[in-house]
Amino acid sequence: MKSEWTYSGINVEHGKNTFSNFEVWNKEAERLKETAASYCSDFDEIKDRRRNSILLCGQVGSGKTHISIAIALNFLKQKIKVVYMPYRDIITKVKQNMLDQEYYRKMISKYQLCEVLLIDDLFKGKINESDINIMFEIINYRYLNFLPIIVSSEFSIDRLLAFDEGVGSRIYEMCKDYLVEIEKGIWNNYRLR
Ligand SMILES: Nc1ncnc2c1ncn2[C@@H]1O[C@H](COP(=O)(O)OP(=O)(O)OP(=O)(O)O)[C@@H](O)[C@H]1O
Ligand SMILES: [Mg+2]
């Protein structure tokens, strides 16, 4: 298990983010947990389809990352290889290395090619043209090759589409069947409960 975690980029802290530790404390948490659980149980059947992905978006602190990691841990147990991409850290690192074409390609291809990609906190922070271009390269590759993504983002679907329709609509189409948008409001913030 340890070596699989290392490959995936999931750390020991994340180990607590399991399904069993996820409290159903309100309607939104229930929706998150149920959608994630169905995604896990359907995965084997849907994994090669266009709609083989899951999007958890909306309210900050509502448990999106927790439940995304729970899915990843569940997959890793079944030897399904998930790669964890903390969006902000990775996009910064990729941009710092853009001049080194070889390194850039190598980094991007890890996220393009992996069996399942978990993109955590998509479009967090200030975004510009090159962030969009990098994400398009990754998402479009996965879209064309029917490779699943697990996405968490604090933005609504409308906002994701407004950032970039190309990226947003591909994510939407892939995640259509397993999609939770948490209503914005501090009453849905587990950190402030
Ligand atoms: N339903 C829940 N049961 C138990 N713990 C929870 C639940 N929801 C959230 N948490 C815990 O609250 C903290 C915040 O949750 P998490 O990071 O998953 O939220 P998020 O929606 O990803 O927030 P952000 O938009 O800021 O990234 C974490 O420590 C998480 O484990
Ligand atoms: Mg999060």
mmCIF file of N, CA, C and O in Angstrom, residues 43-79:
data_model
loop_
_atom_site.group_PDB
_atom_site.id
_atom_site.type_symbol
_atom_site.label_atom_id
_atom_site.label_comp_id
_atom_site.label_asym_id
_atom_site.label_seq_id
_atom_site.Cartn_x
_atom_site.Cartn_y
_atom_site.Cartn_z
ATOM 1 N N PHE A 43 -17.823 2.048 -11.128
ATOM 2 C CA PHE A 43 -16.612 2.380 -11.890
ATOM 3 C C PHE A 43 -16.201 1.316 -12.905
ATOM 4 O O PHE A 43 -15.912 1.632 -14.069
ATOM 5 N N ASP A 44 -16.201 0.075 -12.479
ATOM 6 C CA ASP A 44 -15.744 -0.985 -13.378
ATOM 7 C C ASP A 44 -16.564 -1.029 -14.668
ATOM 8 O O ASP A 44 -16.032 -1.273 -15.751
ATOM 9 N N GLU A 45 -17.840 -0.746 -14.539
ATOM 10 C CA GLU A 45 -18.743 -0.799 -15.689
ATOM 11 C C GLU A 45 -18.612 0.435 -16.599
ATOM 12 O O GLU A 45 -18.749 0.336 -17.819
ATOM 13 N N ILE A 46 -18.350 1.589 -16.014
ATOM 14 C CA ILE A 46 -18.375 2.844 -16.781
ATOM 15 C C ILE A 46 -17.006 3.370 -17.205
ATOM 16 O O ILE A 46 -16.913 4.334 -17.949
ATOM 17 N N LYS A 47 -15.947 2.738 -16.714
ATOM 18 C CA LYS A 47 -14.611 3.349 -16.847
ATOM 19 C C LYS A 47 -14.157 3.628 -18.286
ATOM 20 O O LYS A 47 -13.340 4.522 -18.492
ATOM 21 N N ASP A 48 -14.673 2.897 -19.249
ATOM 22 C CA ASP A 48 -14.243 3.130 -20.627
ATOM 23 C C ASP A 48 -15.195 4.022 -21.422
ATOM 24 O O ASP A 48 -15.041 4.185 -22.629
ATOM 25 N N ARG A 49 -16.191 4.554 -20.746
ATOM 26 C CA ARG A 49 -17.163 5.398 -21.440
ATOM 27 C C ARG A 49 -16.745 6.863 -21.418
ATOM 28 O O ARG A 49 -15.862 7.255 -20.673
ATOM 29 N N ARG A 50 -17.441 7.649 -22.217
ATOM 30 C CA ARG A 50 -17.187 9.096 -22.188
ATOM 31 C C ARG A 50 -17.509 9.672 -20.813
ATOM 32 O O ARG A 50 -16.804 10.499 -20.280
ATOM 33 N N ARG A 51 -18.627 9.220 -20.234
ATOM 34 C CA ARG A 51 -19.041 9.745 -18.925
ATOM 35 C C ARG A 51 -18.542 8.847 -17.802
ATOM 36 O O ARG A 51 -19.318 8.128 -17.181
ATOM 37 N N ASN A 52 -17.220 8.895 -17.619
ATOM 38 C CA ASN A 52 -16.601 7.974 -16.659
ATOM 39 C C ASN A 52 -15.973 8.703 -15.471
ATOM 40 O O ASN A 52 -15.124 8.162 -14.793
ATOM 41 N N SER A 53 -16.413 9.948 -15.229
ATOM 42 C CA SER A 53 -15.705 10.807 -14.287
ATOM 43 C C SER A 53 -16.656 11.429 -13.268
ATOM 44 O O SER A 53 -17.869 11.318 -13.403
ATOM 45 N N ILE A 54 -16.075 12.077 -12.260
ATOM 46 C CA ILE A 54 -16.899 12.677 -11.204
ATOM 47 C C ILE A 54 -16.417 14.095 -10.893
ATOM 48 O O ILE A 54 -15.210 14.350 -10.841
ATOM 49 N N LEU A 55 -17.381 15.002 -10.701
ATOM 50 C CA LEU A 55 -17.076 16.398 -10.346
ATOM 51 C C LEU A 55 -17.779 16.776 -9.049
ATOM 52 O O LEU A 55 -18.999 16.613 -8.929
ATOM 53 N N LEU A 56 -16.994 17.252 -8.078
ATOM 54 C CA LEU A 56 -17.542 17.723 -6.810
ATOM 55 C C LEU A 56 -17.172 19.191 -6.710
ATOM 56 O O LEU A 56 -15.977 19.526 -6.627
ATOM 57 N N CYS A 57 -18.168 20.072 -6.776
ATOM 58 C CA CYS A 57 -17.822 21.490 -6.810
ATOM 59 C C CYS A 57 -18.736 22.329 -5.930
ATOM 60 O O CYS A 57 -19.763 21.866 -5.442
ATOM 61 N N GLY A 58 -18.315 23.568 -5.707
ATOM 62 C CA GLY A 58 -19.107 24.501 -4.904
ATOM 63 C C GLY A 58 -18.480 24.813 -3.558
ATOM 64 O O GLY A 58 -17.254 24.758 -3.404
ATOM 65 N N GLN A 59 -19.339 25.125 -2.619
ATOM 66 C CA GLN A 59 -18.967 25.640 -1.279
ATOM 67 C C GLN A 59 -17.620 25.146 -0.718
ATOM 68 O O GLN A 59 -17.343 23.943 -0.690
ATOM 69 N N VAL A 60 -16.852 26.094 -0.255
ATOM 70 C CA VAL A 60 -15.578 25.840 0.428
ATOM 71 C C VAL A 60 -15.825 25.065 1.738
ATOM 72 O O VAL A 60 -16.812 25.312 2.429
ATOM 73 N N GLY A 61 -14.947 24.134 2.040
ATOM 74 C CA GLY A 61 -14.994 23.423 3.324
ATOM 75 C C GLY A 61 -16.133 22.418 3.454
ATOM 76 O O GLY A 61 -16.444 21.960 4.552
ATOM 77 N N SER A 62 -16.730 22.048 2.319
ATOM 78 C CA SER A 62 -17.891 21.161 2.396
ATOM 79 C C SER A 62 -17.511 19.682 2.313
ATOM 80 O O SER A 62 -18.383 18.818 2.352
ATOM 81 N N GLY A 63 -16.218 19.387 2.194
ATOM 82 C CA GLY A 63 -15.794 17.985 2.181
ATOM 83 C C GLY A 63 -15.479 17.428 0.800
ATOM 84 O O GLY A 63 -15.362 16.214 0.632
ATOM 85 N N LYS A 64 -15.296 18.308 -0.171
ATOM 86 C CA LYS A 64 -15.027 17.857 -1.548
ATOM 87 C C LYS A 64 -13.699 17.116 -1.647
ATOM 88 O O LYS A 64 -13.620 16.054 -2.268
ATOM 89 N N THR A 65 -12.665 17.697 -1.026
ATOM 90 C CA THR A 65 -11.358 17.034 -1.075
ATOM 91 C C THR A 65 -11.410 15.723 -0.292
ATOM 92 O O THR A 65 -10.928 14.694 -0.773
ATOM 93 N N HIS A 66 -12.002 15.767 0.891
ATOM 94 C CA HIS A 66 -12.113 14.570 1.720
ATOM 95 C C HIS A 66 -12.722 13.401 0.921
ATOM 96 O O HIS A 66 -12.153 12.313 0.866
ATOM 97 N N ILE A 67 -13.833 13.667 0.279
ATOM 98 C CA ILE A 67 -14.537 12.572 -0.409
ATOM 99 C C ILE A 67 -13.797 12.169 -1.702
ATOM 100 O O ILE A 67 -13.795 10.999 -2.078
ATOM 101 N N SER A 68 -13.117 13.113 -2.349
ATOM 102 C CA SER A 68 -12.301 12.771 -3.534
ATOM 103 C C SER A 68 -11.171 11.828 -3.150
ATOM 104 O O SER A 68 -10.886 10.852 -3.860
ATOM 105 N N ILE A 69 -10.537 12.133 -2.021
ATOM 106 C CA ILE A 69 -9.448 11.266 -1.546
ATOM 107 C C ILE A 69 -10.009 9.899 -1.148
ATOM 108 O O ILE A 69 -9.381 8.865 -1.418
ATOM 109 N N ALA A 70 -11.194 9.901 -0.541
ATOM 110 C CA ALA A 70 -11.816 8.622 -0.165
ATOM 111 C C ALA A 70 -12.007 7.731 -1.400
ATOM 112 O O ALA A 70 -11.743 6.523 -1.343
ATOM 113 N N ILE A 71 -12.430 8.338 -2.500
ATOM 114 C CA ILE A 71 -12.576 7.573 -3.754
ATOM 115 C C ILE A 71 -11.206 7.037 -4.181
ATOM 116 O O ILE A 71 -11.059 5.858 -4.509
ATOM 117 N N ALA A 72 -10.202 7.913 -4.139
ATOM 118 C CA ALA A 72 -8.856 7.516 -4.564
ATOM 119 C C ALA A 72 -8.319 6.359 -3.717
ATOM 120 O O ALA A 72 -7.747 5.403 -4.248
ATOM 121 N N LEU A 73 -8.522 6.443 -2.400
ATOM 122 C CA LEU A 73 -8.032 5.382 -1.512
ATOM 123 C C LEU A 73 -8.741 4.062 -1.802
ATOM 124 O O LEU A 73 -8.124 2.994 -1.814
ATOM 125 N N ASN A 74 -10.035 4.175 -2.071
ATOM 126 C CA ASN A 74 -10.817 3.005 -2.430
ATOM 127 C C ASN A 74 -10.280 2.364 -3.734
ATOM 128 O O ASN A 74 -10.127 1.148 -3.816
ATOM 129 N N PHE A 75 -9.950 3.189 -4.706
ATOM 130 C CA PHE A 75 -9.399 2.702 -5.980
ATOM 131 C C PHE A 75 -8.024 2.070 -5.781
ATOM 132 O O PHE A 75 -7.735 1.013 -6.340
ATOM 133 N N LEU A 76 -7.183 2.741 -4.988
ATOM 134 C CA LEU A 76 -5.822 2.227 -4.781
ATOM 135 C C LEU A 76 -5.860 0.833 -4.148
ATOM 136 O O LEU A 76 -5.050 -0.024 -4.483
ATOM 137 N N LYS A 77 -6.838 0.621 -3.262
ATOM 138 C CA LYS A 77 -6.993 -0.695 -2.634
ATOM 139 C C LYS A 77 -7.289 -1.764 -3.677
ATOM 140 O O LYS A 77 -6.930 -2.914 -3.503
ATOM 141 N N GLN A 78 -7.980 -1.349 -4.748
ATOM 142 C CA GLN A 78 -8.309 -2.302 -5.816
ATOM 143 C C GLN A 78 -7.262 -2.304 -6.925
ATOM 144 O O GLN A 78 -7.521 -2.775 -8.026
ATOM 145 N N LYS A 79 -6.109 -1.709 -6.647
ATOM 146 C CA LYS A 79 -4.999 -1.650 -7.614
ATOM 147 C C LYS A 79 -5.311 -0.784 -8.833
ATOM 148 O O LYS A 79 -4.698 -0.935 -9.886
#
